[in-house]
Short mmCIF file of C-alpha atoms in Angstrom, two decimals:
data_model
loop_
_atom_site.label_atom_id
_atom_site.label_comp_id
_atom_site.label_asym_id
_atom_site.label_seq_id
_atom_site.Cartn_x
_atom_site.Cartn_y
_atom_site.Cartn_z
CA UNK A 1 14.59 19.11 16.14
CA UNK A 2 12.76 17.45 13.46
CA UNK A 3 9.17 16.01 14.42
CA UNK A 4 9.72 12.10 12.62
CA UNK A 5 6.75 9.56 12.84
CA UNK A 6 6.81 6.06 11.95
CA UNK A 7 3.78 4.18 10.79
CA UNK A 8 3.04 0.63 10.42
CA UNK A 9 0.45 -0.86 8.07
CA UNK A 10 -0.93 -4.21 7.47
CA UNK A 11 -3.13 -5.63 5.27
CA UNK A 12 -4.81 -9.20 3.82
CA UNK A 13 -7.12 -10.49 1.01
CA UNK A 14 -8.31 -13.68 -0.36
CA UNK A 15 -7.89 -14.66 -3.51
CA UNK A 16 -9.85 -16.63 -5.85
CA UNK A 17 -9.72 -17.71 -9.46
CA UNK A 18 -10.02 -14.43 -11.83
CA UNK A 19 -7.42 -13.23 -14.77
CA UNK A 20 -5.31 -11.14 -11.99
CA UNK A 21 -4.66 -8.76 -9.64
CA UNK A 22 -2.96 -5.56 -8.47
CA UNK A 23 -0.08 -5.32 -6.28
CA UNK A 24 1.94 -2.14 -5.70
CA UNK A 25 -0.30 -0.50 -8.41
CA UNK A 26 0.55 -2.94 -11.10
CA UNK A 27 -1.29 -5.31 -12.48
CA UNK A 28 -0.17 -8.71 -12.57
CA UNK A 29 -2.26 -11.23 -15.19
CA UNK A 30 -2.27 -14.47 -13.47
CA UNK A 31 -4.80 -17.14 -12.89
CA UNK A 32 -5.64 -15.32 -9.50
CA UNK A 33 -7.98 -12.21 -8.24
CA UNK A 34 -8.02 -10.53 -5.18
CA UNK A 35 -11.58 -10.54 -3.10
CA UNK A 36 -12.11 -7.17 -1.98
CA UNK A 37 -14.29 -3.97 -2.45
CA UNK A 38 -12.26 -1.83 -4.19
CA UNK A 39 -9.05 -3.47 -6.58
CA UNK A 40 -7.83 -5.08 -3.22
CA UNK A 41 -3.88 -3.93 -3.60
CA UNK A 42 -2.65 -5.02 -0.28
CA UNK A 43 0.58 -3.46 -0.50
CA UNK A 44 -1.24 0.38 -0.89
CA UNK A 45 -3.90 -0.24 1.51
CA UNK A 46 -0.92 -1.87 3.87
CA UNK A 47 0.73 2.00 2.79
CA UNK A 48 -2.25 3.70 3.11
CA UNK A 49 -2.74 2.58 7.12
CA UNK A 50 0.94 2.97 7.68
CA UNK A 51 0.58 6.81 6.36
CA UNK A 52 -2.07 7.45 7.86
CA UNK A 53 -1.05 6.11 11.32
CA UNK A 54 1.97 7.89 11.23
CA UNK A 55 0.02 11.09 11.35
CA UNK A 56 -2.91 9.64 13.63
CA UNK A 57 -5.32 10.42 10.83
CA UNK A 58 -6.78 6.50 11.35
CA UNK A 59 -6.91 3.94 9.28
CA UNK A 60 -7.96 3.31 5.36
CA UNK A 61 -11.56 1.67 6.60
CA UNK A 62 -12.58 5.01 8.05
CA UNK A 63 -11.68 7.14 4.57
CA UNK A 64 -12.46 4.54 2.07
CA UNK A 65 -14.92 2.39 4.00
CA UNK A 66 -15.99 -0.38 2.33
CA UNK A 67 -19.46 0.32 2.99
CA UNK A 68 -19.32 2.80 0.46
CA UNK A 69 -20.21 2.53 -3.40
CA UNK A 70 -17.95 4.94 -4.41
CA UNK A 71 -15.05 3.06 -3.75
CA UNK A 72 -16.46 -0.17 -5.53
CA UNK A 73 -13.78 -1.55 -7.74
CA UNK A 74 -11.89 1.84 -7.18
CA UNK A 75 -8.12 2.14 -8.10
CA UNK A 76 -5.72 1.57 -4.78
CA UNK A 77 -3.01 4.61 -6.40
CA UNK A 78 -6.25 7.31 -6.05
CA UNK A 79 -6.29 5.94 -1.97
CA UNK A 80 -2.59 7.05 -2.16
CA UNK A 81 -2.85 9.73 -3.65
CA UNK A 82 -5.34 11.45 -1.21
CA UNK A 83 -3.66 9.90 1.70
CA UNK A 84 -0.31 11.74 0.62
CA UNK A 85 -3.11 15.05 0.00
CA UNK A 86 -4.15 14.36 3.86
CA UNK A 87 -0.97 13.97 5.79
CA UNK A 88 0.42 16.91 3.94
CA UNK A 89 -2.60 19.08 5.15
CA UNK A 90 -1.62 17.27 8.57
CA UNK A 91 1.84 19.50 7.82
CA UNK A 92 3.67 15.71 7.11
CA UNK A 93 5.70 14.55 4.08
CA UNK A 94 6.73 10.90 3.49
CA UNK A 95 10.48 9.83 4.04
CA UNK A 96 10.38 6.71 2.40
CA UNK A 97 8.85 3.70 2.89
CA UNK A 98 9.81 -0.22 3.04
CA UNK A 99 7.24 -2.65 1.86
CA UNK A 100 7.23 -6.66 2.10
CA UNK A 101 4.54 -8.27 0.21
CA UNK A 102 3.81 -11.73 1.18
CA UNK A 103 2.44 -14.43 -1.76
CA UNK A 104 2.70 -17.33 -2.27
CA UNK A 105 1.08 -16.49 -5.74
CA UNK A 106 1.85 -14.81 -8.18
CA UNK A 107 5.53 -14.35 -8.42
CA UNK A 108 5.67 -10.78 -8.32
CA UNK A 109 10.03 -10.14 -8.52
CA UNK A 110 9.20 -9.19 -11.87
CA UNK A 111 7.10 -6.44 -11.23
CA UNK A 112 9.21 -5.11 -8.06
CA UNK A 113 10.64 -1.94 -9.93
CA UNK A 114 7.33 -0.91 -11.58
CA UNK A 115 5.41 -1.32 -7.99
CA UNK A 116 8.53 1.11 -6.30
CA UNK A 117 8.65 3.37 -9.56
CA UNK A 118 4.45 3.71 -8.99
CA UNK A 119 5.00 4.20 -5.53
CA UNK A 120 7.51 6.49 -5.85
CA UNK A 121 5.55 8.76 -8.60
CA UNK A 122 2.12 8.95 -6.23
CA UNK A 123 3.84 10.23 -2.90
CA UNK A 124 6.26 12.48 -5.12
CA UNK A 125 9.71 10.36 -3.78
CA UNK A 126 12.55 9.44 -5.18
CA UNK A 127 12.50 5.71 -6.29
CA UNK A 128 15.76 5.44 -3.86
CA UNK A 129 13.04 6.02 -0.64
CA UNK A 130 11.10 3.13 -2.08
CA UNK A 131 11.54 -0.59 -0.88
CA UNK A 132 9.43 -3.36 -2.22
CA UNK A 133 9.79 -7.20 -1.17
CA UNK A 134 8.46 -10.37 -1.58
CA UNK A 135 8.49 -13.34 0.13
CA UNK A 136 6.18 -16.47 -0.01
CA UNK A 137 4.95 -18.78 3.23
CA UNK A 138 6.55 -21.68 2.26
CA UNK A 139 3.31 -23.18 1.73
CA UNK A 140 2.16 -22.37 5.82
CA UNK A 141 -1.13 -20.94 6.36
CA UNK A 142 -3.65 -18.98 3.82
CA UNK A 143 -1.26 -17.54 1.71
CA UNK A 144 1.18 -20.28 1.77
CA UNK A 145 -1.94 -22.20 0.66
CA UNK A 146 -2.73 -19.70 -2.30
CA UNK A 147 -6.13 -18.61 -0.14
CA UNK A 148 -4.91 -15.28 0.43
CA UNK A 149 -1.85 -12.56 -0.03
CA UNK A 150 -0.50 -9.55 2.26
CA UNK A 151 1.52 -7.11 2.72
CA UNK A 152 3.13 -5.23 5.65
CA UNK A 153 4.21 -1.09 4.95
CA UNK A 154 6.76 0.72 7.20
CA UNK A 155 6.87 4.76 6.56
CA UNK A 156 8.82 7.29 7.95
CA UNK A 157 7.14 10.91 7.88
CA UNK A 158 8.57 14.28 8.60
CA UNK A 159 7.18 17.33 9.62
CA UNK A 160 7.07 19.18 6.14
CA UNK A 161 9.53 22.18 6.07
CA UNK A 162 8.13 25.36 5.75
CA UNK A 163 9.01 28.83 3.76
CA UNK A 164 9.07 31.16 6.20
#
C-alpha cells in the first residue's frame, strides 16, 4: 500500500501602498505591497504549511520564524525549496498540489501559469500536478476591502519510492 498524506495550509497578509508584491513566486507591479517579514507570498507560505503538515514536520513559523533576521525580506521560492529538501529527508515526495489565492487586489489571472510553472520547477513536478486559483471577496471583509490577501494550499504527498 502506498503511505499518502494530505496537508492543508493557510495563510494571510496585509497589504499597504508599495510598487507590488509576490504571489506564487512572481512578482506582480501594482500599487500594493504585502506587510510581512520576509517577501510575504501567501500562496508559498500557504504551500509551505500544507507540506510541511503533511509530513508533521510543523509549520513555516517554526523553520523560518519571523523572529529571525535571516529571513528579513527573504525570497518565499528558497522556503520551498528547503521544505521540498525536508519532507524528502522525511522519505516524502509531493503529488501535486491545488492552490486558491484569494484578492481582491491585484488581478493576478495573468500571472496564473508563471505562479504553477514556478511552482512546478521548485518541488521538481510536472506543471500538470500544479493548480493555481483566484478568487476575490466580493468586496466582504479585509481582503474584499483591499486590507489584506490569502491563500489556502492543498498537497498530496507520497511516501518516496525507493531503489532497492
Amino acid at each position: 500500500m502506498t503511505d499518502w498524506r494530505i496537508g492543508h495550509g493557510y495563510d494571510l497578509h496585509r497589504l499597504s501602498a508599495g510598487q507590488g508584491l509576490c504571489v506564487g513566486g512572481v512578482f506582480i507591479a501594482c500599487e500594493h505591497a504585502v506587510v510581512a517579514h520576509s517577501d510575504g507570498d501567501v500562496a508559498l507560505h500557504a504551500l509551505c504549511d500544507a507540506l510541511l503538515g503533511a509530513v508533521a514536520l510543523g509549520d513555516i513559523g517554526q523553520h523560518f520564524p519571523d523572529s529571525d533576521a535571516r529571513w528579513a525580506d527573504a525570497d518565499s521560492r528558497s522556503f520551498l525549496r528547503e521544505v521540498r529538501r525536508l519532507i524528502g529527508e522525511a522519505g516524502y515526495a509531493p503529488g501535486n498540489v491545488d492552490l486558491s489565492v484569494i484578492a481582491q487586489v491585484p488581478r493576478l489571472a495573468p500571472h496564473i501559469d508563471a505562479m504553477r510553472a514556478r511552482i512546478a520547477e521548485d518541488l521538481a513536478l510536472d506543471i500538470d500536478r500544479v493548480s493555481v486559483k483566484a478568487t476575490t471577496k466580493e468586496g466582504v471583509d479585509a481582503v474584499g476591502e483591499k486590507r489584506a490577501i490569502s491563500a489556502h494550499a492543498v498537497v498530496l504527498v507520497a511516501r518516496a519510492q525507493r531503489a532497492d
